[in-house]
Each structure stands twice: as C-alpha cells, then as structure tokens.
Short mmCIF file of N, CA and C in Angstrom, two decimals:
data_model
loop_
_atom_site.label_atom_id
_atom_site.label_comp_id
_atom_site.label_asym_id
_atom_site.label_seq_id
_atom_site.Cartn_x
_atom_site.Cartn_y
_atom_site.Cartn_z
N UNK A 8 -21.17 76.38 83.17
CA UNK A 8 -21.06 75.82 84.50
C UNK A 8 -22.21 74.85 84.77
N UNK A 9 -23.23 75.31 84.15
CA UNK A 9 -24.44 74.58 84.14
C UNK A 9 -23.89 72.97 83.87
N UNK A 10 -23.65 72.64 83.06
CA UNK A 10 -23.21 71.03 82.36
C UNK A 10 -22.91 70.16 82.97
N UNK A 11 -21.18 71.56 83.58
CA UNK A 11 -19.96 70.78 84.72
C UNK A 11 -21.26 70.18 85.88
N UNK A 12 -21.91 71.16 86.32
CA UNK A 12 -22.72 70.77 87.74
C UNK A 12 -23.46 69.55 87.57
N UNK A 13 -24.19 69.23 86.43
CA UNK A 13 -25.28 68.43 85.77
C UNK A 13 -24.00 66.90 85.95
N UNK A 14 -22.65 67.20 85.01
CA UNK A 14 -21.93 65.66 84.92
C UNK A 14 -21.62 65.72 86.22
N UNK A 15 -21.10 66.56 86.92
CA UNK A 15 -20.72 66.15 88.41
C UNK A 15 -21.67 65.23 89.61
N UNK A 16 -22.76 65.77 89.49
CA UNK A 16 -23.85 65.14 90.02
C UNK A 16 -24.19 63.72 89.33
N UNK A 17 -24.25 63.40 88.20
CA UNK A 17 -24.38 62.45 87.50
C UNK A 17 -23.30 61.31 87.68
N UNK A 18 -21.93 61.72 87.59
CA UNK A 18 -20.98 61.08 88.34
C UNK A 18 -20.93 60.66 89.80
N UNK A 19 -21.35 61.65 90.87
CA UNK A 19 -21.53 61.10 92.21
C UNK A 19 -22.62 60.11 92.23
N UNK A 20 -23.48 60.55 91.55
CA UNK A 20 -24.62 59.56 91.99
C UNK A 20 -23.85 58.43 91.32
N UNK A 21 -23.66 58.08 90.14
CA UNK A 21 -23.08 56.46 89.84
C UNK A 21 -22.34 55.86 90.88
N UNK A 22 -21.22 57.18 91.47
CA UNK A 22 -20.11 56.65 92.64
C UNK A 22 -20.78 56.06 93.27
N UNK A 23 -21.73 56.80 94.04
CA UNK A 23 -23.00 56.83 95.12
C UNK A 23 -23.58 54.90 95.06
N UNK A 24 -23.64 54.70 93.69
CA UNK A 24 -24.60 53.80 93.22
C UNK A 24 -23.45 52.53 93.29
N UNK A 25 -22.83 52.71 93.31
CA UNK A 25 -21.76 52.04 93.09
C UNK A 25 -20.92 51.29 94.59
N UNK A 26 -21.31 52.49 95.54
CA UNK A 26 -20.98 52.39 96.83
C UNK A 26 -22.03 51.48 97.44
N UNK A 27 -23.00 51.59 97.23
CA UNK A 27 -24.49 50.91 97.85
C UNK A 27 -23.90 49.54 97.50
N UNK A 28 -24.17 49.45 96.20
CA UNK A 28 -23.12 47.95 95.75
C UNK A 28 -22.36 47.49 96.11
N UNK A 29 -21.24 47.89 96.56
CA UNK A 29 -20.32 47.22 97.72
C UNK A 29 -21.00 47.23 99.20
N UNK A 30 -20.92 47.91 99.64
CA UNK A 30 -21.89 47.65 100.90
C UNK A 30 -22.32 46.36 100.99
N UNK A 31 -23.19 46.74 100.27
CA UNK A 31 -24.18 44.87 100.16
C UNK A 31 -23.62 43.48 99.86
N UNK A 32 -22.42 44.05 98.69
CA UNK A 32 -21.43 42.42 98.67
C UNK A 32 -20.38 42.15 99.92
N UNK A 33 -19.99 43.46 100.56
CA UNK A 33 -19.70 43.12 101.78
C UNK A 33 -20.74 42.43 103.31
N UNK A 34 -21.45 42.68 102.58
CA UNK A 34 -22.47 42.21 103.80
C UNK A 34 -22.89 40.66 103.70
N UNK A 35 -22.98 40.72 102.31
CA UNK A 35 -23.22 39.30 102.11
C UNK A 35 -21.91 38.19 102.40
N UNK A 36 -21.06 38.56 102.39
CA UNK A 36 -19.75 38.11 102.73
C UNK A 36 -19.19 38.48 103.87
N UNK A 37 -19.67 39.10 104.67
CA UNK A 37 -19.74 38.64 106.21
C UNK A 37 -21.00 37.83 106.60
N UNK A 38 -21.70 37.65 106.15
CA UNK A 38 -22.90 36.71 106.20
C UNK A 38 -22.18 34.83 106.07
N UNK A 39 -21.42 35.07 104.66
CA UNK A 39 -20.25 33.75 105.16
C UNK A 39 -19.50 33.52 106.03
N UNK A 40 -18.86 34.57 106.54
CA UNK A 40 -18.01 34.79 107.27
C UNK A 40 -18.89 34.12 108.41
N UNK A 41 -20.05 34.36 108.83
CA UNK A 41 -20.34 34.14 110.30
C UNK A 41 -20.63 33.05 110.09
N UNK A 42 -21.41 32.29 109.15
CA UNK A 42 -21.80 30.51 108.86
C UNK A 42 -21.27 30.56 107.69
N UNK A 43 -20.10 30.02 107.83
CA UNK A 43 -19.20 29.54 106.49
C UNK A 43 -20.02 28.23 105.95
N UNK A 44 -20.19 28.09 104.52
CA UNK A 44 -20.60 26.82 104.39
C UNK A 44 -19.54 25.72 104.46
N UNK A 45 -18.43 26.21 104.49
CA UNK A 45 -16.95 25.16 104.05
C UNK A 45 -16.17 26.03 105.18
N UNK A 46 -14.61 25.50 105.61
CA UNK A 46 -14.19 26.05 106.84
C UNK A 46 -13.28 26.82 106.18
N UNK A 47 -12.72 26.03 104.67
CA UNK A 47 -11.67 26.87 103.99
C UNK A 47 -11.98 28.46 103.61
N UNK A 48 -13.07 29.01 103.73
CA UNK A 48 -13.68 30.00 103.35
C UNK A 48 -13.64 31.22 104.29
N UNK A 49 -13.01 30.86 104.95
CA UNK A 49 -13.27 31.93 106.68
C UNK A 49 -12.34 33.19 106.17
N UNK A 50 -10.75 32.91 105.72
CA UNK A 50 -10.29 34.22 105.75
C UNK A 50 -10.40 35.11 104.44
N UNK A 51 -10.63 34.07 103.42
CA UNK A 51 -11.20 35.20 101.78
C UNK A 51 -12.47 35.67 102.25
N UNK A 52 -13.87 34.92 102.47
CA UNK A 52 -14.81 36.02 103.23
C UNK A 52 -14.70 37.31 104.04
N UNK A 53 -13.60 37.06 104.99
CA UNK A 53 -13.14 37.91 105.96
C UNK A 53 -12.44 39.31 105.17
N UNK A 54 -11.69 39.01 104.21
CA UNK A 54 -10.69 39.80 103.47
C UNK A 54 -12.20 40.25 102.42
N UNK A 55 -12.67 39.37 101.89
CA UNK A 55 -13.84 40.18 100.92
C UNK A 55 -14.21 41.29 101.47
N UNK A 56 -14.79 40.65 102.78
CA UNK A 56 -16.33 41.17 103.57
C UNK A 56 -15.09 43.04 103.45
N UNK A 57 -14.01 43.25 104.37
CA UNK A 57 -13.31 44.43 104.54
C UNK A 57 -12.96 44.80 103.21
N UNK A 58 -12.56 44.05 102.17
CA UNK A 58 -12.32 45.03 100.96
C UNK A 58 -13.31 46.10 100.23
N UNK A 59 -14.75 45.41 100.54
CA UNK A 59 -15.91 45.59 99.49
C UNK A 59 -16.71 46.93 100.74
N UNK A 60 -16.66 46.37 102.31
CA UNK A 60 -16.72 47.62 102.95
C UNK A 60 -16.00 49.01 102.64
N UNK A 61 -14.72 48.67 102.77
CA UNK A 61 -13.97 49.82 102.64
C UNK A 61 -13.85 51.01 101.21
N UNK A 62 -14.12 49.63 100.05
CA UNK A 62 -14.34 50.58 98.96
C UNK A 62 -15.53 51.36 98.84
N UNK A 63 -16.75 50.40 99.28
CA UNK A 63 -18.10 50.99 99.26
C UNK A 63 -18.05 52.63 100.10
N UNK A 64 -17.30 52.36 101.27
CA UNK A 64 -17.05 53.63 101.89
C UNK A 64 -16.71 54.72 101.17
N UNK A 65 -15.41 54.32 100.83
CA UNK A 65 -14.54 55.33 99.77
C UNK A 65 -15.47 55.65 98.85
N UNK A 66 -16.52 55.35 98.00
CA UNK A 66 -17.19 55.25 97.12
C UNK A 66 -18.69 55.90 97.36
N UNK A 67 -18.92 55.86 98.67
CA UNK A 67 -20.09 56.93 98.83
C UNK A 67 -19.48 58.27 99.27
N UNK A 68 -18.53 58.10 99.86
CA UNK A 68 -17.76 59.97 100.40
C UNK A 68 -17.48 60.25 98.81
N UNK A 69 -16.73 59.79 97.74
CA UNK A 69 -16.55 60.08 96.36
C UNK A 69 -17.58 60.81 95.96
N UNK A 70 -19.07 59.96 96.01
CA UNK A 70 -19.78 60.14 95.48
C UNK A 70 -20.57 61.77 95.69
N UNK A 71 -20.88 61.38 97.51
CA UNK A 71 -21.51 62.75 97.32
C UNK A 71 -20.30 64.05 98.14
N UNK A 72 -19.15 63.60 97.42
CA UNK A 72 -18.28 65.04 97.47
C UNK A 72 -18.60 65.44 95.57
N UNK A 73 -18.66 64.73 94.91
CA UNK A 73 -19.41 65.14 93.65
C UNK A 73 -20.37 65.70 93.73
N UNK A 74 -21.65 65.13 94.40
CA UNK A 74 -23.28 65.94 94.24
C UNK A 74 -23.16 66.95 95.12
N UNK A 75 -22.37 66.99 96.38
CA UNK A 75 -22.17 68.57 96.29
C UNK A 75 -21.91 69.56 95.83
N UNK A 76 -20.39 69.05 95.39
CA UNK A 76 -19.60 70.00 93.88
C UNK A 76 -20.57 70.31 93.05
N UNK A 77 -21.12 69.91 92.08
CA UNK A 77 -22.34 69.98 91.94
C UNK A 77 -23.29 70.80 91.73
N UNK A 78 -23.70 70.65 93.20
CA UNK A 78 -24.71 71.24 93.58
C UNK A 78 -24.83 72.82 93.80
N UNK A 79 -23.06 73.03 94.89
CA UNK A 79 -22.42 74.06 94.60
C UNK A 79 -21.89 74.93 93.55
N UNK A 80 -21.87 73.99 92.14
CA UNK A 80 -21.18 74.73 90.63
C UNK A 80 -22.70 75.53 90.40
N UNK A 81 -23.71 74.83 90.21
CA UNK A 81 -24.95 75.33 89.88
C UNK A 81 -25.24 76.45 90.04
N UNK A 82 -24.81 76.87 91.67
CA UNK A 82 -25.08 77.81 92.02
C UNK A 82 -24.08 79.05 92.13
N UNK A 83 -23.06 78.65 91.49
CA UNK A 83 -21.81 79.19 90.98
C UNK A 83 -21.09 80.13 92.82
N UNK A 84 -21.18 78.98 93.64
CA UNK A 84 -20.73 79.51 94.97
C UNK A 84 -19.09 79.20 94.64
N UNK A 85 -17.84 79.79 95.17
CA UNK A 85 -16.73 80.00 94.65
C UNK A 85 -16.25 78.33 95.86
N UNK A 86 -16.51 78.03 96.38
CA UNK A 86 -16.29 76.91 97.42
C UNK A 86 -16.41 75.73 96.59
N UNK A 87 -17.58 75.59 95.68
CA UNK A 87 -17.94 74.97 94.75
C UNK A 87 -16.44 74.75 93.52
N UNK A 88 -15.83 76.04 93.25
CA UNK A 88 -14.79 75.96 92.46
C UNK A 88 -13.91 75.18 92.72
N UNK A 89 -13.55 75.45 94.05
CA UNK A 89 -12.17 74.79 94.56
C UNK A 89 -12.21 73.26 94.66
N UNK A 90 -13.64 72.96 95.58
CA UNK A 90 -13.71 71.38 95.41
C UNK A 90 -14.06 70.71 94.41
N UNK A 91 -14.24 71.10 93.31
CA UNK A 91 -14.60 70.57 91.59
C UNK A 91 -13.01 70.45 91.43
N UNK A 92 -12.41 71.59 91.28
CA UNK A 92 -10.74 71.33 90.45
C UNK A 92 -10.40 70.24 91.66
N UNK A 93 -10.07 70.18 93.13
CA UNK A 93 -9.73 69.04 93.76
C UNK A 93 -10.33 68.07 93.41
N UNK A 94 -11.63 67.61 93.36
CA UNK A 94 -11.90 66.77 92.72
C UNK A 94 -11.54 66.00 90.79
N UNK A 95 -11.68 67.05 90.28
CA UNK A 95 -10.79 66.97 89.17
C UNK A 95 -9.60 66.39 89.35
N UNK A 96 -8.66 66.48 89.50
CA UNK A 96 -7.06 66.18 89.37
C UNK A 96 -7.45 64.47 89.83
N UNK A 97 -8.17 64.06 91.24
CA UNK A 97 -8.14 62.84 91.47
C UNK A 97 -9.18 62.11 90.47
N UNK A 98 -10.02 62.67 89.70
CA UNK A 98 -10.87 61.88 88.60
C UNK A 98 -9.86 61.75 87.72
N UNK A 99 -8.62 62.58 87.48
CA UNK A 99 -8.01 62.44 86.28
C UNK A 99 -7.60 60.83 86.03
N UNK A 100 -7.21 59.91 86.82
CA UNK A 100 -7.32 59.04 87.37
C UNK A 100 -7.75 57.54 87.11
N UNK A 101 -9.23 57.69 86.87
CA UNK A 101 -10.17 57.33 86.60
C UNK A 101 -10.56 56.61 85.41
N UNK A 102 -9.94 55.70 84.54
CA UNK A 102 -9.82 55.96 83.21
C UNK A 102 -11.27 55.42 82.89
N UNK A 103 -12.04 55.78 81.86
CA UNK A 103 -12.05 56.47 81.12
C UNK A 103 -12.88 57.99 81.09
N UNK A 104 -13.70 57.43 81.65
CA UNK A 104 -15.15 58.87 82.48
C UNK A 104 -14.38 59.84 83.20
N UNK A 105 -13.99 59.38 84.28
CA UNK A 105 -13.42 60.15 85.29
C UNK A 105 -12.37 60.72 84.69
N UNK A 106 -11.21 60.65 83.58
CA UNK A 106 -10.29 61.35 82.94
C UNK A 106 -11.02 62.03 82.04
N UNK A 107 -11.76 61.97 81.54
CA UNK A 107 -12.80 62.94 80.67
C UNK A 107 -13.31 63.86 81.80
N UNK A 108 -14.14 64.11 82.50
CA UNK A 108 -15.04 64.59 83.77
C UNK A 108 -13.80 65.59 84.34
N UNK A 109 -12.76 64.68 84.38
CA UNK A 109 -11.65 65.64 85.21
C UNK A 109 -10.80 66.92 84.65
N UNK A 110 -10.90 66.50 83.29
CA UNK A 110 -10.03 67.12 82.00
C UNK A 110 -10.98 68.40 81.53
N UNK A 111 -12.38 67.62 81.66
CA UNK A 111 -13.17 68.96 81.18
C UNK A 111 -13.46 70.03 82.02
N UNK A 112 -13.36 69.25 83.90
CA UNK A 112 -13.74 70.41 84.85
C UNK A 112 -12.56 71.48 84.50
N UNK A 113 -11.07 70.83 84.34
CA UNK A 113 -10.17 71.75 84.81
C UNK A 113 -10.02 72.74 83.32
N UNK A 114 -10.63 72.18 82.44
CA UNK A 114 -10.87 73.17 81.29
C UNK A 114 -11.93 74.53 81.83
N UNK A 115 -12.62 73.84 82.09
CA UNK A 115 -13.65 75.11 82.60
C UNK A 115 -13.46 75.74 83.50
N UNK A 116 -13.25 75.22 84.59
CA UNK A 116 -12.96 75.90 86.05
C UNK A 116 -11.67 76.81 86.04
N UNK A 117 -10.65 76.06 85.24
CA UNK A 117 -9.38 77.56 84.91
C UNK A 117 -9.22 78.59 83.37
N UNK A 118 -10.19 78.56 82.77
CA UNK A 118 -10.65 79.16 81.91
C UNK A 118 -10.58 81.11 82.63
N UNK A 119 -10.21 81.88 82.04
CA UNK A 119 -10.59 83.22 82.24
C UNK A 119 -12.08 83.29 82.94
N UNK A 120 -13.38 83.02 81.82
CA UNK A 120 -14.47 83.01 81.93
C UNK A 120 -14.76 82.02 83.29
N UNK A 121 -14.48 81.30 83.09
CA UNK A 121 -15.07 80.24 84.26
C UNK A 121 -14.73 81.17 85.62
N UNK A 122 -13.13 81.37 85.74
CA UNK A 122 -12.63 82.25 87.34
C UNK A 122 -13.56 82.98 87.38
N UNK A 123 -13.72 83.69 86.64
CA UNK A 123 -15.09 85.36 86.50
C UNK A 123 -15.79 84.89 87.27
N UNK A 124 -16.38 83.89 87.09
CA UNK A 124 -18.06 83.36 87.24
C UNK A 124 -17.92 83.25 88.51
N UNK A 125 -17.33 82.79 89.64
CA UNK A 125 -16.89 82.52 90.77
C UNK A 125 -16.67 83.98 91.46
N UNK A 126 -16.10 84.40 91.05
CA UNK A 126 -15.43 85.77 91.89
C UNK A 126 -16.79 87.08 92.36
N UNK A 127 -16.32 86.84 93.52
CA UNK A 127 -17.80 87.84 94.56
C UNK A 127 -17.80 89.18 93.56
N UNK A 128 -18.91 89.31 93.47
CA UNK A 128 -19.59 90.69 93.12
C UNK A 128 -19.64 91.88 94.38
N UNK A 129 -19.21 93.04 94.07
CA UNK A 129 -19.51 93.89 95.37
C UNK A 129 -20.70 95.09 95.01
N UNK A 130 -21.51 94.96 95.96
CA UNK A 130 -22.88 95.65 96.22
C UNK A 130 -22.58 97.01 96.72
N UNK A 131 -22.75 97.75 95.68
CA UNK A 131 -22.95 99.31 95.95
C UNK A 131 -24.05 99.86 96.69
#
C-alpha cells in the first residue's frame, strides 16, 4: 500500500503541477483578451483564456483528490480505499501513466490482501 500511496501522491502533484500551468496560460490570455494587440484575436483569446481556466481547474481538484488518496492509502484509512479504486477506473483513461497508475491501484486495492488491510480491526 505503501507504493500505491507514494505513485498516487506523485501523480496528483504532476496533475497539481500541471493545473498551475494552465492557470497561468489562461491568464496570460485574458491579458490579450483585455488589450488585444490585433482585433482579430478577441474571440480565440476569449475561448483560450476559458479552455486553459477550466482545465487548470479540473486539473488541480484531479490533482489533490490524488494527494489525498494518498495520503489516506498510507495510512491505510478504508475511505482512502474507495477513493483510490474511483479514482482508478477514471485514470484508466489516461494513456499512458494514468492507465498504468489505474491498472495497478485496482490490482492492489481488490486483491484479497489489499481488502484485509482496510477492514476495521475490533478492540477487545
């Protein structure tokens, strides 16, 4: 479980990193948008500026629903389980990392051993 938590986190943060990156090319492209240097430029800026927002968005919630997962596998909390395999199925996706990442969580996470690891202990 240790590993899964280690690539999961490693994956959000790229998402993470990845999201910051759009952000900023959206910003810079509403930056045209407001002083176009040319007039022809107004509605591809406009359409940039919202594409590169919206992914960047999508792309930091991605990210740290990973470094939670994560964060949560580490600590082998069973909440942690469920949002790794959800997350899984939509990395499957992903080609090529994210279908690897996704293929290996759901190897582990539905494994005999893996369910074990998750399932509450009761205190005598």
């Amino acid at each position: 479980m240790s590993l899964l938590g280690i690539l999961a986190i490693l994956w959000g943060a790229l998402a993470a990193t990845i999201g910051v990156a759009m952000l900023l090319l959206s910003a810079g492209a509403l930056i045209e948008l407001l002083a176009p240097l040319e007039a022809s430029v107004g509605f591809a800026a406009g359409l940039a500026a919202v594409g590169f927002a919206l992914f960047g968005i999508f792309a930091l919630v991605f990210g740290g629903a990973h470094i939670w997962a994560g964060a949560l596998l580490r600590g082998h909390k069973p909440v942690g389980r469920i949002l790794m395999l959800a997350l899984a199925i939509g990395n499957l996706l992903v080609i090529p990392f994210g279908t690897a990442l996704g293929a290996y969580a759901l190897w582990v996470l539905l494994k005999h051993e893996g369910h074990r690891l998750f399932e509450p202990t009761l205190q005598t």
